[in-house]
Coordinates of C-alpha atoms in Angstrom, one line a residue:
M1 CA 115.7 78.1 97.3
E2 CA 115.2 74.2 97.3
P3 CA 111.3 73.2 96.7
G4 CA 109.7 72.6 100.2
Q5 CA 111.1 75.3 102.2
R6 CA 109.7 77.9 104.5
I7 CA 111.0 81.2 103.3
R8 CA 110.2 85.1 104.0
L9 CA 108.8 87.3 101.6
R10 CA 108.8 91.4 101.8
V11 CA 107.7 93.4 99.6
I12 CA 108.2 97.4 99.6
N13 CA 105.7 99.2 96.7
A14 CA 107.9 101.1 96.0
S15 CA 105.3 103.1 93.8
G16 CA 104.8 107.5 93.9
D17 CA 101.0 106.5 93.0
T18 CA 100.5 103.0 92.6
A19 CA 98.8 100.8 94.8
Y20 CA 99.9 97.1 93.4
R21 CA 98.0 93.4 94.1
I22 CA 100.7 90.6 94.1
G23 CA 101.0 87.1 94.4
M24 CA 101.4 83.8 92.8
P25 CA 99.3 82.0 90.8
G26 CA 98.0 78.8 94.2
V27 CA 100.8 79.7 95.8
P28 CA 99.0 80.8 98.6
M29 CA 101.7 83.4 101.3
T30 CA 100.9 83.6 105.2
L31 CA 100.8 87.6 106.3
T32 CA 103.2 88.4 109.4
H33 CA 104.0 92.1 109.0
T34 CA 102.5 95.0 107.6
D35 CA 104.8 98.2 107.9
G36 CA 106.9 96.0 110.5
F37 CA 104.6 95.4 112.8
P38 CA 102.9 91.9 113.5
I39 CA 99.9 90.5 113.1
V40 CA 97.5 87.5 113.0
H41 CA 98.9 86.1 110.5
R42 CA 96.3 85.3 107.4
R43 CA 96.1 82.7 104.8
V44 CA 95.7 84.9 101.1
D45 CA 96.6 83.7 97.9
A46 CA 97.1 88.3 96.8
V47 CA 97.1 91.3 99.1
V48 CA 96.6 94.9 97.8
L49 CA 100.1 96.8 98.6
A50 CA 98.9 101.2 98.6
M51 CA 101.7 103.1 97.3
G52 CA 105.2 102.8 100.0
E53 CA 103.4 100.7 101.8
R54 CA 105.6 97.3 103.3
V55 CA 104.3 93.7 103.6
D56 CA 106.4 90.3 105.5
A57 CA 104.7 87.3 103.9
L58 CA 106.2 83.1 104.7
I59 CA 105.5 81.0 101.2
T60 CA 106.7 77.1 101.1
V61 CA 108.1 76.6 97.6
P62 CA 107.2 74.8 94.9
D63 CA 108.1 71.9 93.1
R64 CA 108.1 74.3 89.5
P65 CA 108.8 77.4 88.4
V66 CA 105.7 80.2 89.7
P67 CA 105.3 83.5 88.9
F68 CA 105.7 86.7 91.5
V69 CA 102.9 88.4 89.4
A70 CA 102.2 92.3 90.5
L71 CA 99.3 94.1 89.3
A72 CA 98.2 97.3 89.7
E73 CA 94.7 98.6 90.5
G74 CA 93.2 100.3 88.6
K75 CA 95.1 100.8 85.8
T76 CA 96.4 98.0 82.5
G77 CA 100.3 98.0 84.2
S78 CA 102.0 94.2 85.3
T79 CA 104.9 92.8 86.0
F80 CA 106.6 89.9 87.9
A81 CA 109.9 88.6 88.7
V82 CA 110.1 84.7 89.0
L83 CA 110.5 82.1 91.6
A84 CA 112.7 79.6 90.4
A85 CA 112.5 76.1 92.2
G86 CA 111.9 72.6 90.5
S87 CA 112.5 71.6 87.2
G88 CA 110.1 73.5 84.4
A89 CA 109.7 75.9 82.4
R90 CA 110.2 79.5 83.5
P91 CA 106.6 81.8 82.8
T92 CA 106.5 84.2 80.6
M93 CA 104.0 86.7 80.3
A94 CA 102.0 86.0 78.0
S95 CA 102.0 82.5 80.3
V96 CA 101.2 84.7 83.6
P97 CA 97.6 85.7 84.5
K98 CA 96.4 89.0 84.5
T99 CA 94.4 88.6 87.5
L100 CA 94.9 87.0 90.9
G101 CA 91.9 85.8 92.5
G102 CA 90.5 84.1 95.8
R103 CA 91.0 85.6 99.2
V104 CA 92.4 89.2 97.9
I105 CA 92.8 91.6 100.6
Q106 CA 94.5 94.7 102.3
S107 CA 96.6 95.3 105.2
A108 CA 93.7 97.4 106.4
S109 CA 91.3 94.0 107.5
T110 CA 94.7 91.8 109.0
T111 CA 95.2 92.6 112.7
A112 CA 97.6 93.8 115.4
D113 CA 99.2 91.0 116.7
P114 CA 98.4 91.0 120.7
S115 CA 101.5 92.4 121.9
V116 CA 101.2 95.8 119.8
R117 CA 97.7 95.7 119.6
L118 CA 96.8 99.8 121.4
K119 CA 94.8 99.7 125.0
S120 CA 91.5 100.7 124.4
R121 CA 91.1 104.1 125.3
E122 CA 88.6 106.7 124.4
V123 CA 89.2 108.9 121.7
D124 CA 90.0 113.0 122.5
V125 CA 90.1 114.6 119.5
T126 CA 88.7 114.0 115.9
H127 CA 90.3 115.0 111.9
A128 CA 88.0 114.8 108.5
L129 CA 90.9 114.7 105.9
M130 CA 90.0 115.0 102.4
L131 CA 92.7 114.5 99.2
T132 CA 91.7 117.8 97.6
G133 CA 93.8 118.5 93.8
S134 CA 93.8 117.4 90.5
M135 CA 95.8 114.9 87.8
N136 CA 94.8 117.4 85.4
A137 CA 97.8 119.6 87.1
Y138 CA 99.2 117.1 89.7
D139 CA 98.0 119.9 92.0
W140 CA 97.2 117.5 95.4
G141 CA 96.6 120.0 99.1
I142 CA 94.9 118.2 102.5
N143 CA 91.4 120.1 102.8
H144 CA 91.9 122.7 100.3
R145 CA 95.9 123.0 101.6
R146 CA 98.4 123.0 99.2
Y147 CA 101.7 121.6 100.3
D148 CA 103.8 125.2 101.7
E149 CA 107.7 124.9 100.1
N150 CA 108.2 128.7 102.2
N151 CA 107.0 126.6 105.4
P152 CA 107.6 122.7 105.3
F153 CA 106.7 122.1 109.0
A154 CA 103.1 123.2 109.4
P155 CA 100.4 121.6 111.2
A156 CA 98.6 120.5 108.2
V157 CA 95.8 119.1 112.1
N158 CA 96.7 120.7 115.1
I159 CA 97.7 117.7 117.6
K160 CA 98.5 117.6 120.9
E161 CA 101.6 114.8 122.1
G162 CA 99.8 112.3 124.3
Q163 CA 96.2 113.0 122.5
R164 CA 94.4 109.9 121.0
V165 CA 93.6 111.0 117.4
R166 CA 91.3 109.7 114.5
L167 CA 92.5 111.3 111.3
D168 CA 89.3 110.3 109.3
S169 CA 90.1 110.0 105.6
W170 CA 86.8 110.7 103.2
S171 CA 88.3 111.0 99.9
A172 CA 87.1 109.2 97.2
K173 CA 90.7 108.0 96.3
A174 CA 92.5 105.3 98.1
A175 CA 95.8 107.1 99.1
P176 CA 98.1 106.2 101.9
I177 CA 98.1 107.9 105.5
R178 CA 101.7 108.1 107.3
R179 CA 102.9 109.6 109.9
P180 CA 106.6 109.0 110.4
S181 CA 107.2 107.0 114.4
T182 CA 104.5 106.8 114.6
V183 CA 101.4 104.6 115.5
L184 CA 98.7 104.0 113.6
S185 CA 95.3 102.5 114.6
Q186 CA 92.8 100.7 112.0
C187 CA 90.0 102.7 112.7
P188 CA 86.3 100.8 110.7
P189 CA 85.2 103.3 108.4
P190 CA 81.5 104.9 109.4
A191 CA 78.7 103.1 108.3
T192 CA 76.9 107.0 107.0
T193 CA 77.5 110.9 107.3
N194 CA 75.6 113.7 108.9
R195 CA 74.4 116.4 105.8
G196 CA 77.0 117.9 103.6
G197 CA 79.3 114.3 103.6
R198 CA 80.4 115.3 106.5
P199 CA 82.0 112.2 109.0
P200 CA 79.8 112.0 111.9
A201 CA 80.8 112.2 116.6
C202 CA 83.9 109.5 116.2
R203 CA 82.9 106.2 117.6
P204 CA 84.9 105.4 121.2
S205 CA 85.5 101.5 119.1
C206 CA 88.6 103.2 116.9
S207 CA 90.5 103.0 120.3
R208 CA 89.9 99.8 120.8
S209 CA 91.2 98.8 117.0
A210 CA 94.7 96.9 115.6
P211 CA 97.2 99.2 115.0
T212 CA 98.5 98.9 110.9
S213 CA 101.9 101.4 111.8
G214 CA 102.1 103.8 110.2
N215 CA 100.4 103.4 107.4
A216 CA 96.4 103.2 106.3
T217 CA 94.3 103.5 103.3
R218 CA 90.7 103.5 103.1

């Protein structure tokens, strides 16, 4: 790399239970893709990556070594790599910032490029999903139903080919929702719930939302 070069970074959060805030202090990034799908470019200072999520970002290489920082969300862990170009002292752990501020977004706030945007359409069916379980036993399920190792292909929800389906995540924890080989459209969260914490009826506006590929977080 040389100072002034325009390069693309592809960053993958390979963690199974931790979201990370990533960025380079003083070096803005232009997000171009989330999970391989092109988005309307967003110039940001940092981005929060869910578990299993991937982003592509363009940067202009600075004229000095800078840290590429990853901060665990809701935890104290952190790490960094060095983007080494130009002259100057390399960053050390003691000199790396412990926070990443400025323009910080999640992929949920990005908009799909028009070339891959889902067409406007009414939603056929809505399913409410709740991540249930306990950290004590690390025993998780969806809607109080554990993964059945004896029947691994048992459906968590019933859907049919060709349906436009809305999945409402009402979990207290941030968790990615992934459906392999399927494009998901990020829906705006409802402002209120019905009695008992149940989500209100699905709004047609969801079908006009932009796809964020197979990974959506709340």
